[in-house]
Amino acid sequence: MATVENLPVENASFGLTCRPHIDPQANNITSSSHSPTYQALLQAGPRVRPLKQVHAHMVVSRLHRSRALVTKLLTLACTAGAMSYSRLLFFSVPNPDSFLFNAFIKASSKSGFSFDAIFFYQHMRVVRVWPSSFTFTSVIKACADLSELKIGRIVHSHSETCGFGLDSHVQAALVSLYAKSGDLENARKVFDKMPERTIIAWNAMIAGYEQNGLAKEAVEIFYLMREAGVAPDSATLVSLLSACSHLGHLSLGQSVHDYIVDSGMEVNEVLGTSLINMYSRCGCVEEARKAFNGMCKRNVVAWTAMISGYGMHGYGAQVIELFHQMRASGPRPNDVTFVAVLSACAHAGMVRKGYEAFACMVQDYGLVPRVEHHVCMVDMLGRAGFLNEALQFIKEWIHGEPEPAVWTAMLGACKMHKDFNLGVEVAEHLLDIEPDNPGHYVLLSNIYALAGRMDRVEVVRNVMIRKGLKKQTGYSLIEIDHVAHMFRMGDTTHPQTSKIYSYLEELVQKMREAGYVPETEPVMHDLEEEEREFSLRFHSEKLAIAFGLMNTSSGTVIRIVKNLRMCSDCHLAIKYMSTITEREIIVRDKHRFHHFKDGSCSCHDYW
């Protein structure tokens, strides 16, 4: 793959090298001579019919040769979305100069017509019109919007050939291009070489890391940004809050919120929604509601974020209440809103309310159910033990082959309610659809093991080995004093490993004395009982909790983020931990939040 450094210039051209061009046709119409027409253009705004009327007046008045007026007319036409008309205007001008090309390319890129921006850049090179930094900034943005990394690399090479390689605006656009396209290595190379980093470059780098699942790196870039003395803007804070959401980085998220308040920054719909998501995903649903209530204007995304926040914490009653408020006085719910409502009903066991919401979506709002809605309904029915009803729903509502996610929800319900025969049938069907998904093999192996079919367990594992499939590695994160600590099962890399294991051994002993008996069912069934208990004891969330208990003062809430679904033994063990240590422990796993306090969990053992 070609990199920034080794792109061959001679192969990076669309056919010609850049040469300066001077337009021989001078504009001999002064600005004062066409000021009434110019005023008419400004008053017309980006509306096609008035623009065409002004254009007709320009032709009658013989002002259509004025480059300034044509450029303004063309820009407004692009903004109005009239690209066919804009192209006709452009090609009506003989020997278009750099100013006209740049205006058209910039307007096309800004208005979302990225293909036009790239096409006219190519045309600009063919007719040997010299580009400017504005040209490259706009074309690179167009490439980023289309994720056209190959063309973007060529344009990058052109910018260096034409002497704009060190232009800060061009470099910022390149950082955004590479970051949006997932080429973070080259994004960082361009970023590190910038003599002056604009806020656009910082934001592009932060957003690039977060959009590619590297939230930790996004936070690190933000700290570098603050050290450089660059003040964040709303775009920075939105990306940063998103990173905090993924990491469960509550203290940083609160600091961002404090900065917003102290700086008097307007909390618009995007920023407000980011705050709702951050607090919800960091386990502070009450603070999320405060952020929601504090918004001057709330769009459907903000309402949906708050509904989803309640749902992931198991607050089904609050979800239904807020949904009714939204229907009465808020914006019209969309299909994503109904996914949030149905998911909340599934996690709270509210089957009747879920059916009512599904009927409301179809009958009252005329929305066509998508895969996500089907999955929620099957999950809701399956969790509640209505396996036959779940199968009936699949038959009645899904035409053709159901998506794998639907069968995965069905399989999880079979495992939960120990319907091994149906579970094996569903799992084997899933493997026919997605033969290289390791998660399906793991579930099938577990179901075989629970049914006592150890011969089949061995077959499944051998297939996984032969295919080179591996189960996703689980990890748990805990933040203490603004530092995130990661643990994996049996982890021995942490500096406090010996103390953590010693503390956990003592804690487990106290738990046993209080009545805790490990649930060894989730562990590999070919292990001896003692080995199973040892394996369970050092799951990542238990190590993270032990570390948190050791390093925080009495009464401090322990917050854990786990990338996989929590096993039943960890769920049971953390109940005992919350009682013995008199701490509230909040765990966010792959699907939802669990608030452990005084020996009980907010999910009521329904997860």
mmCIF file of N, CA and C in Angstrom, residues 288-380:
data_model
loop_
_atom_site.group_PDB
_atom_site.id
_atom_site.type_symbol
_atom_site.label_atom_id
_atom_site.label_comp_id
_atom_site.label_asym_id
_atom_site.label_seq_id
_atom_site.Cartn_x
_atom_site.Cartn_y
_atom_site.Cartn_z
ATOM 1 N N ALA A 288 -27.596 12.369 33.592
ATOM 2 C CA ALA A 288 -28.021 12.414 32.179
ATOM 3 C C ALA A 288 -29.370 13.113 32.068
ATOM 4 N N ARG A 289 -30.275 12.810 33.010
ATOM 5 C CA ARG A 289 -31.594 13.447 32.971
ATOM 6 C C ARG A 289 -31.488 14.947 33.239
ATOM 7 N N LYS A 290 -30.561 15.335 34.138
ATOM 8 C CA LYS A 290 -30.358 16.764 34.386
ATOM 9 C C LYS A 290 -29.880 17.470 33.113
ATOM 10 N N ALA A 291 -28.957 16.815 32.391
ATOM 11 C CA ALA A 291 -28.468 17.398 31.135
ATOM 12 C C ALA A 291 -29.608 17.504 30.133
ATOM 13 N N PHE A 292 -30.458 16.487 30.084
ATOM 14 C CA PHE A 292 -31.616 16.490 29.187
ATOM 15 C C PHE A 292 -32.569 17.632 29.538
ATOM 16 N N ASN A 293 -32.867 17.758 30.820
ATOM 17 C CA ASN A 293 -33.794 18.812 31.259
ATOM 18 C C ASN A 293 -33.228 20.210 31.022
ATOM 19 N N GLY A 294 -31.887 20.326 31.037
ATOM 20 C CA GLY A 294 -31.251 21.625 30.889
ATOM 21 C C GLY A 294 -31.136 22.116 29.460
ATOM 22 N N MET A 295 -31.500 21.270 28.498
ATOM 23 C CA MET A 295 -31.404 21.669 27.093
ATOM 24 C C MET A 295 -32.550 22.599 26.724
ATOM 25 N N CYS A 296 -32.225 23.723 26.080
ATOM 26 C CA CYS A 296 -33.253 24.673 25.650
ATOM 27 C C CYS A 296 -34.108 24.094 24.535
ATOM 28 N N LYS A 297 -33.475 23.337 23.664
ATOM 29 C CA LYS A 297 -34.177 22.730 22.543
ATOM 30 C C LYS A 297 -33.742 21.282 22.421
ATOM 31 N N ARG A 298 -34.732 20.384 22.334
ATOM 32 C CA ARG A 298 -34.420 18.957 22.283
ATOM 33 C C ARG A 298 -35.008 18.355 21.006
ATOM 34 N N ASN A 299 -34.142 17.789 20.192
ATOM 35 C CA ASN A 299 -34.615 17.135 18.969
ATOM 36 C C ASN A 299 -34.850 15.648 19.236
ATOM 37 N N VAL A 300 -35.221 14.918 18.193
ATOM 38 C CA VAL A 300 -35.549 13.501 18.356
ATOM 39 C C VAL A 300 -34.333 12.693 18.823
ATOM 40 N N VAL A 301 -33.137 13.136 18.439
ATOM 41 C CA VAL A 301 -31.921 12.417 18.852
ATOM 42 C C VAL A 301 -31.719 12.542 20.359
ATOM 43 N N ALA A 302 -31.957 13.728 20.915
ATOM 44 C CA ALA A 302 -31.801 13.931 22.356
ATOM 45 C C ALA A 302 -32.822 13.111 23.143
ATOM 46 N N TRP A 303 -34.081 13.128 22.698
ATOM 47 C CA TRP A 303 -35.111 12.326 23.365
ATOM 48 C C TRP A 303 -34.753 10.845 23.307
ATOM 49 N N THR A 304 -34.319 10.394 22.158
ATOM 50 C CA THR A 304 -33.972 8.974 21.995
ATOM 51 C C THR A 304 -32.784 8.600 22.873
ATOM 52 N N ALA A 305 -31.801 9.502 22.983
ATOM 53 C CA ALA A 305 -30.632 9.234 23.830
ATOM 54 C C ALA A 305 -31.049 9.059 25.287
ATOM 55 N N MET A 306 -31.977 9.895 25.755
ATOM 56 C CA MET A 306 -32.421 9.792 27.149
ATOM 57 C C MET A 306 -33.224 8.523 27.377
ATOM 58 N N ILE A 307 -34.071 8.172 26.412
ATOM 59 C CA ILE A 307 -34.840 6.918 26.507
ATOM 60 C C ILE A 307 -33.893 5.726 26.530
ATOM 61 N N SER A 308 -32.899 5.751 25.666
ATOM 62 C CA SER A 308 -31.912 4.669 25.612
ATOM 63 C C SER A 308 -31.121 4.589 26.914
ATOM 64 N N GLY A 309 -30.775 5.750 27.475
ATOM 65 C CA GLY A 309 -30.048 5.773 28.740
ATOM 66 C C GLY A 309 -30.824 5.105 29.850
ATOM 67 N N TYR A 310 -32.103 5.440 29.967
ATOM 68 C CA TYR A 310 -32.938 4.769 30.964
ATOM 69 C C TYR A 310 -32.999 3.269 30.694
ATOM 70 N N GLY A 311 -33.135 2.907 29.423
ATOM 71 C CA GLY A 311 -33.280 1.504 29.061
ATOM 72 C C GLY A 311 -32.082 0.661 29.437
ATOM 73 N N MET A 312 -30.874 1.171 29.167
ATOM 74 C CA MET A 312 -29.684 0.370 29.453
ATOM 75 C C MET A 312 -29.439 0.205 30.949
ATOM 76 N N HIS A 313 -30.093 1.043 31.759
ATOM 77 C CA HIS A 313 -29.986 0.899 33.211
ATOM 78 C C HIS A 313 -31.135 0.087 33.798
ATOM 79 N N GLY A 314 -32.026 -0.387 32.934
ATOM 80 C CA GLY A 314 -33.121 -1.216 33.414
ATOM 81 C C GLY A 314 -34.302 -0.453 33.957
ATOM 82 N N TYR A 315 -34.371 0.851 33.691
ATOM 83 C CA TYR A 315 -35.471 1.674 34.198
ATOM 84 C C TYR A 315 -36.623 1.685 33.190
ATOM 85 N N GLY A 316 -37.305 0.547 33.094
ATOM 86 C CA GLY A 316 -38.354 0.391 32.104
ATOM 87 C C GLY A 316 -39.514 1.348 32.294
ATOM 88 N N ALA A 317 -39.942 1.572 33.567
ATOM 89 C CA ALA A 317 -41.071 2.462 33.829
ATOM 90 C C ALA A 317 -40.762 3.884 33.375
ATOM 91 N N GLN A 318 -39.525 4.339 33.627
ATOM 92 C CA GLN A 318 -39.132 5.693 33.210
ATOM 93 C C GLN A 318 -39.089 5.810 31.689
ATOM 94 N N VAL A 319 -38.702 4.730 31.026
ATOM 95 C CA VAL A 319 -38.684 4.732 29.555
ATOM 96 C C VAL A 319 -40.088 4.960 29.013
ATOM 97 N N ILE A 320 -41.051 4.206 29.516
ATOM 98 C CA ILE A 320 -42.426 4.328 29.029
ATOM 99 C C ILE A 320 -42.985 5.714 29.338
ATOM 100 N N GLU A 321 -42.688 6.223 30.534
ATOM 101 C CA GLU A 321 -43.168 7.554 30.910
ATOM 102 C C GLU A 321 -42.603 8.627 29.988
ATOM 103 N N LEU A 322 -41.301 8.576 29.739
ATOM 104 C CA LEU A 322 -40.668 9.570 28.874
ATOM 105 C C LEU A 322 -41.152 9.436 27.436
ATOM 106 N N PHE A 323 -41.372 8.207 27.003
ATOM 107 C CA PHE A 323 -41.869 7.976 25.645
ATOM 108 C C PHE A 323 -43.258 8.593 25.469
ATOM 109 N N HIS A 324 -44.102 8.456 26.492
ATOM 110 C CA HIS A 324 -45.429 9.076 26.418
ATOM 111 C C HIS A 324 -45.323 10.601 26.390
ATOM 112 N N GLN A 325 -44.373 11.152 27.150
ATOM 113 C CA GLN A 325 -44.154 12.607 27.118
ATOM 114 C C GLN A 325 -43.710 13.051 25.730
ATOM 115 N N MET A 326 -42.842 12.258 25.133
ATOM 116 C CA MET A 326 -42.344 12.580 23.794
ATOM 117 C C MET A 326 -43.489 12.593 22.784
ATOM 118 N N ARG A 327 -44.375 11.609 22.872
ATOM 119 C CA ARG A 327 -45.502 11.539 21.952
ATOM 120 C C ARG A 327 -46.452 12.716 22.152
ATOM 121 N N ALA A 328 -46.560 13.182 23.411
ATOM 122 C CA ALA A 328 -47.509 14.250 23.717
ATOM 123 C C ALA A 328 -46.980 15.632 23.367
ATOM 124 N N SER A 329 -45.695 15.870 23.670
ATOM 125 C CA SER A 329 -45.181 17.237 23.522
ATOM 126 C C SER A 329 -43.816 17.342 22.857
ATOM 127 N N GLY A 330 -43.241 16.239 22.463
ATOM 128 C CA GLY A 330 -41.911 16.272 21.861
ATOM 129 C C GLY A 330 -41.959 16.066 20.362
ATOM 130 N N PRO A 331 -40.804 15.853 19.747
ATOM 131 C CA PRO A 331 -40.757 15.603 18.300
ATOM 132 C C PRO A 331 -41.323 14.225 17.966
ATOM 133 N N ARG A 332 -41.607 14.011 16.723
ATOM 134 C CA ARG A 332 -42.142 12.721 16.265
ATOM 135 C C ARG A 332 -41.091 11.627 16.462
ATOM 136 N N PRO A 333 -41.407 10.529 17.145
ATOM 137 C CA PRO A 333 -40.430 9.436 17.316
ATOM 138 C C PRO A 333 -40.047 8.845 15.964
ATOM 139 N N ASN A 334 -38.811 8.420 15.827
ATOM 140 C CA ASN A 334 -38.392 7.752 14.594
ATOM 141 C C ASN A 334 -38.106 6.280 14.883
ATOM 142 N N ASP A 335 -37.615 5.572 13.886
ATOM 143 C CA ASP A 335 -37.404 4.132 14.070
ATOM 144 C C ASP A 335 -36.346 3.826 15.122
ATOM 145 N N VAL A 336 -35.363 4.724 15.288
ATOM 146 C CA VAL A 336 -34.337 4.514 16.309
ATOM 147 C C VAL A 336 -34.937 4.666 17.709
ATOM 148 N N THR A 337 -35.874 5.599 17.859
ATOM 149 C CA THR A 337 -36.569 5.757 19.132
ATOM 150 C C THR A 337 -37.250 4.463 19.531
ATOM 151 N N PHE A 338 -37.900 3.824 18.579
ATOM 152 C CA PHE A 338 -38.608 2.587 18.900
ATOM 153 C C PHE A 338 -37.657 1.435 19.201
ATOM 154 N N VAL A 339 -36.484 1.439 18.596
ATOM 155 C CA VAL A 339 -35.477 0.438 18.979
ATOM 156 C C VAL A 339 -35.122 0.601 20.456
ATOM 157 N N ALA A 340 -34.930 1.855 20.885
ATOM 158 C CA ALA A 340 -34.590 2.125 22.287
ATOM 159 C C ALA A 340 -35.713 1.695 23.221
ATOM 160 N N VAL A 341 -36.958 1.988 22.843
ATOM 161 C CA VAL A 341 -38.107 1.614 23.687
ATOM 162 C C VAL A 341 -38.247 0.095 23.763
ATOM 163 N N LEU A 342 -38.174 -0.580 22.624
ATOM 164 C CA LEU A 342 -38.325 -2.034 22.592
ATOM 165 C C LEU A 342 -37.192 -2.738 23.339
ATOM 166 N N SER A 343 -35.974 -2.221 23.188
ATOM 167 C CA SER A 343 -34.829 -2.790 23.907
ATOM 168 C C SER A 343 -35.025 -2.661 25.415
ATOM 169 N N ALA A 344 -35.521 -1.508 25.853
ATOM 170 C CA ALA A 344 -35.775 -1.295 27.279
ATOM 171 C C ALA A 344 -36.829 -2.269 27.791
ATOM 172 N N CYS A 345 -37.887 -2.480 27.006
ATOM 173 C CA CYS A 345 -38.925 -3.432 27.402
ATOM 174 C C CYS A 345 -38.366 -4.849 27.495
ATOM 175 N N ALA A 346 -37.446 -5.189 26.581
ATOM 176 C CA ALA A 346 -36.834 -6.520 26.610
ATOM 177 C C ALA A 346 -36.021 -6.721 27.883
ATOM 178 N N HIS A 347 -35.227 -5.724 28.261
ATOM 179 C CA HIS A 347 -34.370 -5.849 29.435
ATOM 180 C C HIS A 347 -35.145 -5.772 30.745
ATOM 181 N N ALA A 348 -36.325 -5.141 30.693
ATOM 182 C CA ALA A 348 -37.123 -5.007 31.919
ATOM 183 C C ALA A 348 -38.226 -6.052 32.019
ATOM 184 N N GLY A 349 -38.342 -6.931 31.019
ATOM 185 C CA GLY A 349 -39.376 -7.960 31.056
ATOM 186 C C GLY A 349 -40.776 -7.427 30.859
ATOM 187 N N MET A 350 -40.891 -6.283 30.185
ATOM 188 C CA MET A 350 -42.197 -5.633 29.992
ATOM 189 C C MET A 350 -42.766 -6.045 28.628
ATOM 190 N N VAL A 351 -43.275 -7.286 28.568
ATOM 191 C CA VAL A 351 -43.723 -7.843 27.299
ATOM 192 C C VAL A 351 -44.938 -7.108 26.755
ATOM 193 N N ARG A 352 -45.931 -6.855 27.600
ATOM 194 C CA ARG A 352 -47.143 -6.180 27.135
ATOM 195 C C ARG A 352 -46.836 -4.780 26.613
ATOM 196 N N LYS A 353 -46.013 -4.028 27.368
ATOM 197 C CA LYS A 353 -45.632 -2.678 26.939
ATOM 198 C C LYS A 353 -44.842 -2.725 25.634
ATOM 199 N N GLY A 354 -44.039 -3.759 25.484
ATOM 200 C CA GLY A 354 -43.273 -3.910 24.255
ATOM 201 C C GLY A 354 -44.166 -4.143 23.055
ATOM 202 N N TYR A 355 -45.160 -4.996 23.224
ATOM 203 C CA TYR A 355 -46.114 -5.230 22.132
ATOM 204 C C TYR A 355 -46.872 -3.956 21.784
ATOM 205 N N GLU A 356 -47.259 -3.183 22.814
ATOM 206 C CA GLU A 356 -47.969 -1.926 22.577
ATOM 207 C C GLU A 356 -47.097 -0.945 21.794
ATOM 208 N N ALA A 357 -45.814 -0.871 22.167
ATOM 209 C CA ALA A 357 -44.900 0.036 21.458
ATOM 210 C C ALA A 357 -44.705 -0.397 20.009
ATOM 211 N N PHE A 358 -44.601 -1.714 19.778
ATOM 212 C CA PHE A 358 -44.424 -2.234 18.423
ATOM 213 C C PHE A 358 -45.655 -1.912 17.571
ATOM 214 N N ALA A 359 -46.840 -2.108 18.156
ATOM 215 C CA ALA A 359 -48.077 -1.797 17.435
ATOM 216 C C ALA A 359 -48.189 -0.308 17.151
ATOM 217 N N CYS A 360 -47.767 0.513 18.112
ATOM 218 C CA CYS A 360 -47.778 1.972 17.938
ATOM 219 C C CYS A 360 -46.870 2.383 16.784
ATOM 220 N N MET A 361 -45.717 1.777 16.703
ATOM 221 C CA MET A 361 -44.760 2.101 15.645
ATOM 222 C C MET A 361 -45.356 1.827 14.264
ATOM 223 N N VAL A 362 -46.003 0.686 14.141
ATOM 224 C CA VAL A 362 -46.529 0.268 12.844
ATOM 225 C C VAL A 362 -47.831 0.999 12.506
ATOM 226 N N GLN A 363 -48.749 1.038 13.464
ATOM 227 C CA GLN A 363 -50.094 1.547 13.185
ATOM 228 C C GLN A 363 -50.185 3.068 13.277
ATOM 229 N N ASP A 364 -49.581 3.654 14.331
ATOM 230 C CA ASP A 364 -49.730 5.106 14.533
ATOM 231 C C ASP A 364 -48.744 5.928 13.713
ATOM 232 N N TYR A 365 -47.536 5.380 13.504
ATOM 233 C CA TYR A 365 -46.504 6.165 12.819
ATOM 234 C C TYR A 365 -46.150 5.615 11.439
ATOM 235 N N GLY A 366 -46.717 4.468 11.088
ATOM 236 C CA GLY A 366 -46.505 3.934 9.743
ATOM 237 C C GLY A 366 -45.069 3.549 9.451
ATOM 238 N N LEU A 367 -44.303 3.214 10.487
ATOM 239 C CA LEU A 367 -42.906 2.835 10.295
ATOM 240 C C LEU A 367 -42.801 1.335 10.000
ATOM 241 N N VAL A 368 -41.954 1.001 9.054
ATOM 242 C CA VAL A 368 -41.747 -0.404 8.693
ATOM 243 C C VAL A 368 -40.677 -0.992 9.605
ATOM 244 N N PRO A 369 -40.977 -2.082 10.330
ATOM 245 C CA PRO A 369 -39.983 -2.675 11.236
ATOM 246 C C PRO A 369 -38.725 -3.100 10.491
ATOM 247 N N ARG A 370 -37.583 -2.788 11.084
ATOM 248 C CA ARG A 370 -36.292 -3.187 10.533
ATOM 249 C C ARG A 370 -35.726 -4.345 11.352
ATOM 250 N N VAL A 371 -34.535 -4.790 10.977
ATOM 251 C CA VAL A 371 -33.897 -5.909 11.672
ATOM 252 C C VAL A 371 -33.790 -5.637 13.163
ATOM 253 N N GLU A 372 -33.407 -4.404 13.519
ATOM 254 C CA GLU A 372 -33.212 -4.070 14.932
ATOM 255 C C GLU A 372 -34.506 -4.242 15.732
ATOM 256 N N HIS A 373 -35.648 -3.893 15.129
ATOM 257 C CA HIS A 373 -36.929 -4.064 15.819
ATOM 258 C C HIS A 373 -37.261 -5.546 15.975
ATOM 259 N N HIS A 374 -36.987 -6.331 14.935
ATOM 260 C CA HIS A 374 -37.225 -7.772 15.005
ATOM 261 C C HIS A 374 -36.385 -8.399 16.110
ATOM 262 N N VAL A 375 -35.125 -8.002 16.181
ATOM 263 C CA VAL A 375 -34.236 -8.551 17.206
ATOM 264 C C VAL A 375 -34.759 -8.224 18.603
ATOM 265 N N CYS A 376 -35.185 -6.979 18.804
ATOM 266 C CA CYS A 376 -35.700 -6.570 20.119
ATOM 267 C C CYS A 376 -36.921 -7.382 20.512
ATOM 268 N N MET A 377 -37.831 -7.607 19.573
ATOM 269 C CA MET A 377 -39.045 -8.353 19.883
ATOM 270 C C MET A 377 -38.736 -9.822 20.201
ATOM 271 N N VAL A 378 -37.875 -10.436 19.416
ATOM 272 C CA VAL A 378 -37.489 -11.827 19.679
ATOM 273 C C VAL A 378 -36.754 -11.925 21.007
ATOM 274 N N ASP A 379 -35.878 -10.958 21.270
ATOM 275 C CA ASP A 379 -35.144 -10.927 22.536
ATOM 276 C C ASP A 379 -36.112 -10.767 23.708
ATOM 277 N N MET A 380 -37.078 -9.864 23.572
ATOM 278 C CA MET A 380 -38.047 -9.611 24.642
ATOM 279 C C MET A 380 -38.862 -10.866 24.947
#
